[in-house]
Short mmCIF file of C-alpha atoms in Angstrom, two decimals:
data_model
loop_
_atom_site.label_atom_id
_atom_site.label_comp_id
_atom_site.label_asym_id
_atom_site.label_seq_id
_atom_site.Cartn_x
_atom_site.Cartn_y
_atom_site.Cartn_z
CA MET A 1 -9.66 17.39 17.04
CA THR A 2 -8.56 15.33 19.92
CA GLU A 3 -8.65 11.32 19.55
CA ALA A 4 -11.59 10.08 21.61
CA THR A 5 -9.65 7.32 23.65
CA ASP A 6 -10.44 5.68 26.87
CA ARG A 7 -7.40 6.56 29.00
CA PRO A 8 -5.69 3.47 30.80
CA CYS A 9 -4.10 4.45 34.08
CA TYR A 10 -0.40 4.06 33.60
CA THR A 11 1.46 3.28 36.93
CA HIS A 12 4.67 1.97 35.55
CA PRO A 13 7.57 3.50 33.48
CA LEU A 14 7.58 3.70 29.89
CA ASP A 15 8.42 0.33 28.38
CA ILE A 16 12.12 0.61 26.74
CA LEU A 17 12.46 -1.72 23.76
CA TRP A 18 15.74 -0.73 23.04
CA GLN A 19 18.61 1.62 24.11
CA ASP A 20 22.25 2.22 23.51
CA GLU A 21 24.46 5.42 23.60
CA ASP A 22 22.87 6.75 20.50
CA MET A 23 19.08 5.98 20.53
CA VAL A 24 16.30 4.86 22.72
CA VAL A 25 13.33 3.07 21.53
CA VAL A 26 9.79 3.00 23.64
CA TYR A 27 6.56 1.58 23.47
CA LYS A 28 4.19 4.81 23.26
CA PRO A 29 0.74 4.63 25.16
CA ALA A 30 -2.35 5.49 23.23
CA GLY A 31 -3.53 8.95 24.53
CA TRP A 32 0.07 10.39 25.05
CA LEU A 33 1.50 13.28 23.06
CA VAL A 34 4.96 12.73 22.07
CA HIS A 35 5.81 16.27 23.36
CA ARG A 36 4.29 19.59 24.74
CA THR A 37 2.42 21.48 22.12
CA ALA A 38 0.59 25.02 22.33
CA ILE A 39 -2.62 23.56 20.83
CA ALA A 40 -2.98 21.04 23.67
CA ARG A 41 -2.46 23.14 26.83
CA HIS A 42 -4.71 20.78 28.82
CA GLU A 43 -2.76 17.59 28.12
CA THR A 44 -0.36 16.25 30.97
CA ARG A 45 1.21 13.20 29.63
CA PHE A 46 3.98 13.48 27.21
CA VAL A 47 6.37 10.68 26.16
CA LEU A 48 9.57 12.99 25.68
CA GLN A 49 9.33 14.61 29.23
CA THR A 50 8.56 11.30 31.02
CA LEU A 51 11.28 9.44 29.02
CA ARG A 52 13.77 12.24 29.91
CA ASP A 53 13.06 11.88 33.59
CA GLN A 54 12.95 8.23 33.45
CA ILE A 55 16.44 7.65 31.98
CA GLY A 56 17.99 10.99 33.46
CA GLN A 57 19.08 12.36 30.03
CA HIS A 58 18.02 14.67 27.20
CA VAL A 59 16.21 12.77 24.26
CA TRP A 60 15.40 14.24 20.83
CA PRO A 61 12.39 13.27 18.95
CA VAL A 62 13.01 11.84 15.49
CA HIS A 63 9.36 11.22 14.36
CA ARG A 64 5.86 11.30 15.66
CA LEU A 65 2.81 9.19 16.26
CA ASP A 66 -0.58 10.67 16.51
CA GLN A 67 -1.97 10.78 20.20
CA GLY A 68 -4.36 8.04 19.87
CA THR A 69 -1.95 5.79 18.19
CA CYS A 70 0.41 3.49 20.34
CA GLY A 71 3.40 1.48 19.46
CA VAL A 72 7.18 1.84 18.51
CA LEU A 73 8.51 5.45 18.69
CA VAL A 74 12.19 6.33 18.43
CA PHE A 75 14.44 9.03 20.04
CA ALA A 76 17.90 10.03 19.49
CA LEU A 77 20.23 10.46 22.57
CA ASN A 78 22.48 13.27 20.87
CA LYS A 79 22.30 15.63 18.32
CA GLU A 80 24.27 13.93 15.63
CA SER A 81 22.22 10.86 15.82
CA CYS A 82 19.16 13.05 15.70
CA GLN A 83 20.29 14.51 12.46
CA LYS A 84 20.90 10.91 11.10
CA LEU A 85 17.82 9.38 12.17
CA ALA A 86 15.35 12.25 11.21
CA ALA A 87 17.19 12.03 7.61
CA CYS A 88 16.14 8.41 7.44
CA PHE A 89 12.73 9.33 7.87
CA MET A 90 12.77 12.16 5.39
CA ASP A 91 14.24 9.67 2.70
CA HIS A 92 12.16 7.07 3.34
CA THR A 93 14.64 4.49 4.40
CA VAL A 94 12.62 3.65 7.45
CA HIS A 95 10.30 0.68 7.11
CA LYS A 96 6.99 1.09 9.31
CA HIS A 97 4.48 -1.66 9.79
CA TYR A 98 1.17 -0.47 11.26
CA LEU A 99 -1.78 -2.56 12.47
CA ALA A 100 -5.67 -1.06 12.16
CA LEU A 101 -9.07 -2.09 12.64
CA ALA A 102 -11.05 -0.95 9.55
CA ARG A 103 -14.66 -0.78 8.55
CA GLY A 104 -15.88 -3.40 6.25
CA TRP A 105 -13.89 -6.34 4.44
CA LEU A 106 -10.53 -4.88 2.66
CA PRO A 107 -9.58 -6.85 -0.40
CA ASP A 108 -6.40 -8.99 -0.10
CA GLU A 109 -4.16 -6.23 -1.09
CA VAL A 110 -4.44 -2.55 -1.99
CA ASP A 111 -1.74 -0.24 -3.11
CA VAL A 112 -2.87 3.20 -2.42
CA ASP A 113 -1.12 5.92 -4.46
CA TYR A 114 -3.17 9.17 -3.45
CA ALA A 115 -1.71 12.57 -2.79
CA LEU A 116 -2.41 14.30 0.53
CA LYS A 117 -2.57 18.15 1.31
CA PRO A 118 -1.52 18.87 4.97
CA ASP A 119 -4.68 19.37 7.00
CA ASP A 120 -3.58 23.08 7.33
CA ALA A 121 -2.32 23.93 3.99
CA PRO A 122 -4.02 26.78 1.96
CA GLU A 123 -6.64 25.83 -0.67
CA ASP A 124 -4.03 26.34 -3.67
CA ALA A 125 -1.30 24.31 -1.91
CA PRO A 126 -0.17 21.24 -4.02
CA ALA A 127 -1.05 17.74 -2.70
CA GLN A 128 2.20 15.79 -1.71
CA PRO A 129 2.85 12.26 -3.11
CA ALA A 130 1.86 9.57 -0.54
CA GLN A 131 1.72 5.88 -1.02
CA THR A 132 0.63 3.19 1.45
CA LEU A 133 0.45 -0.56 0.90
CA LEU A 134 -2.75 -2.21 2.71
CA ARG A 135 -2.90 -5.92 3.43
CA CYS A 136 -5.79 -7.66 4.91
CA LEU A 137 -4.91 -10.10 7.73
CA ALA A 138 -8.03 -10.98 8.98
CA HIS A 139 -11.90 -10.63 8.79
CA LEU A 140 -14.52 -10.30 11.53
CA ASP A 141 -18.25 -10.58 10.64
CA TRP A 142 -20.29 -9.40 13.66
CA PRO A 143 -23.69 -11.10 13.80
CA GLU A 144 -25.60 -7.73 14.80
CA ALA A 145 -26.10 -5.07 12.13
CA TYR A 146 -25.07 -1.66 12.33
CA ASP A 147 -26.68 -0.58 8.99
CA PRO A 148 -30.11 -2.32 8.63
CA ARG A 149 -29.24 -2.77 5.07
CA HIS A 150 -27.21 -5.43 5.78
CA PRO A 151 -27.51 -8.75 8.10
CA SER A 152 -24.26 -8.11 9.94
CA THR A 153 -21.33 -5.74 10.51
CA ARG A 154 -17.82 -6.38 9.03
CA VAL A 155 -14.46 -5.33 9.95
CA SER A 156 -10.86 -6.07 9.00
CA LEU A 157 -7.62 -6.44 10.61
CA VAL A 158 -5.39 -4.36 8.32
CA GLU A 159 -1.64 -4.35 7.76
CA ALA A 160 -0.54 -0.82 6.58
CA LEU A 161 3.05 -0.32 5.22
CA PRO A 162 3.40 3.23 4.65
CA ARG A 163 6.14 4.28 2.06
CA THR A 164 5.84 7.90 2.62
CA GLY A 165 5.34 9.90 6.02
CA ARG A 166 2.36 12.32 5.51
CA ARG A 167 0.28 13.39 8.41
CA HIS A 168 -2.45 10.98 9.27
CA GLN A 169 -1.55 9.10 5.88
CA ILE A 170 -2.67 5.82 7.07
CA ARG A 171 -5.82 7.05 8.44
CA ARG A 172 -6.55 9.25 5.26
CA HIS A 173 -5.69 6.56 2.80
CA LEU A 174 -8.03 4.03 4.60
CA LYS A 175 -10.97 6.48 4.28
CA HIS A 176 -10.07 6.93 0.77
CA THR A 177 -10.46 3.21 0.17
CA SER A 178 -13.88 3.38 1.94
CA HIS A 179 -12.55 1.46 4.89
CA PRO A 180 -11.80 3.97 7.72
CA ILE A 181 -10.06 3.11 10.90
CA ILE A 182 -12.63 2.19 13.78
CA GLY A 183 -12.56 4.93 16.39
CA ASP A 184 -10.99 7.62 14.23
CA ALA A 185 -12.69 10.68 15.27
CA THR A 186 -11.21 12.88 12.45
CA HIS A 187 -11.29 10.63 9.40
CA GLY A 188 -13.88 7.99 10.45
CA LYS A 189 -17.54 7.62 10.82
CA GLY A 190 -18.68 8.89 14.33
CA PRO A 191 -21.96 6.77 14.62
CA LEU A 192 -20.21 3.56 13.64
CA ASN A 193 -17.27 4.39 16.02
CA ARG A 194 -19.74 4.79 18.91
CA TRP A 195 -21.72 1.60 17.93
CA TRP A 196 -18.43 -0.41 17.88
CA ALA A 197 -17.40 1.18 21.20
CA GLU A 198 -20.51 -0.09 22.96
CA ARG A 199 -20.05 -3.60 21.44
CA ILE A 200 -16.21 -3.81 22.49
CA GLY A 201 -16.87 -1.94 25.71
CA LEU A 202 -13.98 0.70 24.46
CA HIS A 203 -13.64 3.91 22.65
CA ARG A 204 -10.22 4.35 21.16
CA LEU A 205 -8.31 4.80 17.93
CA TRP A 206 -7.45 1.19 16.54
CA LEU A 207 -4.19 1.87 14.87
CA HIS A 208 -1.18 0.56 16.35
CA ALA A 209 2.68 1.08 15.23
CA HIS A 210 3.77 -2.49 15.51
CA ALA A 211 7.16 -2.61 14.03
CA LEU A 212 9.94 -0.28 12.61
CA SER A 213 13.12 -0.86 10.67
CA ILE A 214 15.92 1.88 10.52
CA PRO A 215 19.72 2.17 9.90
CA HIS A 216 21.66 2.62 13.22
CA PRO A 217 22.82 6.30 13.27
CA ARG A 218 26.54 5.12 13.97
CA THR A 219 26.88 1.70 12.47
CA GLY A 220 24.33 1.69 9.54
CA GLU A 221 23.37 -1.47 10.48
CA VAL A 222 19.46 -1.88 9.92
CA MET A 223 17.93 -2.32 13.26
CA HIS A 224 14.45 -3.95 13.54
CA PHE A 225 12.17 -2.89 16.56
CA CYS A 226 8.73 -4.55 17.32
CA ALA A 227 5.97 -3.95 19.95
CA ASP A 228 6.04 -7.69 20.46
CA TRP A 229 2.80 -8.44 22.48
CA ARG A 230 4.02 -11.61 23.93
CA LYS A 231 6.57 -9.47 25.80
CA LEU A 232 4.10 -6.63 26.53
CA THR A 233 1.43 -8.54 28.11
CA HIS A 234 1.10 -5.88 31.00
CA VAL A 235 0.43 -3.00 28.62
CA PRO A 236 -3.35 -1.94 28.56
CA GLU A 237 -3.35 -1.41 24.67
CA VAL A 238 -1.80 -4.81 24.20
CA GLN A 239 -4.36 -6.35 26.43
CA GLN A 240 -7.18 -4.53 24.60
CA TRP A 241 -5.90 -5.62 21.14
CA GLN A 242 -5.56 -9.29 22.28
CA GLN A 243 -9.15 -9.04 23.71
CA LEU A 244 -10.38 -7.66 20.30
CA LEU A 245 -8.92 -10.59 18.33
CA THR A 246 -10.19 -13.21 20.52
CA LEU A 247 -13.87 -12.10 19.68
CA PRO A 248 -15.72 -15.11 18.29
CA GLY A 249 -15.95 -14.97 14.40
CA TRP A 250 -12.59 -13.82 13.33
CA GLN A 251 -10.92 -15.54 10.26
CA ALA A 252 -7.60 -15.08 9.10
CA THR A 253 -6.45 -14.55 5.68
CA ALA A 254 -3.83 -16.63 3.78
CA ARG A 255 -1.16 -13.97 5.44
CA GLY A 256 -2.24 -14.66 8.99
CA LEU A 257 -1.10 -12.44 11.82
CA PRO A 258 2.35 -11.75 12.78
CA ALA A 259 3.98 -14.20 15.22
CA SER A 260 4.78 -11.14 17.43
CA CYS A 261 0.86 -10.84 18.02
CA GLY A 262 0.97 -14.11 20.00
CA ILE A 263 -2.55 -15.02 18.62
CA THR A 264 -3.41 -17.63 15.96
CA LEU A 265 -6.69 -17.05 14.55
CA PRO A 266 -8.84 -19.95 12.55
CA GLY A 267 -7.98 -20.03 9.00
CA THR A 268 -4.25 -20.27 8.97
CA GLN A 269 -1.16 -20.45 11.04
CA ALA A 270 0.68 -17.44 12.36
CA LEU A 271 3.69 -16.39 10.35
#
């Protein structure tokens, strides 16, 4: 199912967060596919082809982000680097940091160890190990009730740290904990998604690949890449996230938001 996403109009080049002779790291806009695919023939926006034309050289994808997900995306600039970077994702030496808007108030920390089958796997296929550490960064108690059984509607800003890389892992693990991501058309709650879209004025998947650490394919040095909102104020999704987090009623947990969000919520100081 295609993600339900309001599509900002991009009139500027892709934002390059890092580039050298071996790799290039970009900010992937929400609603874009990483590359062309036979199951989405109607789509016209692809990061791979746009980036290739933008920098004037061939690029190799080494990992994926869902169409509705925005944030840090890594490409290799030669075959050897592609093999080394892809191996880092396979052996879990990459550390990924996501932000998500989830239904309800997530506990302070939830360590999810819940095996997942690929969506298209046969019924008798074994589930694959999957682990995600979820941490609550902030709560919002919206004064209007979606569910008449409750006086208000609650959501959480969640930090998700996946230890494995299964498809839709964060989305499926948050659903498993009964805290699905707002705007998730596949693993979320459709009526609630639409209800929040009416309040926020935007229908999208609220999942953001905020940061990533990976060994450099040539030197082995661990490189840290972040979609720093303070440096991306022109990006539509960053503006959307910041508008979301300036709604009245947010309260930060003891962790607070990363300083790279450029926002300090009531309750604590930015880390």
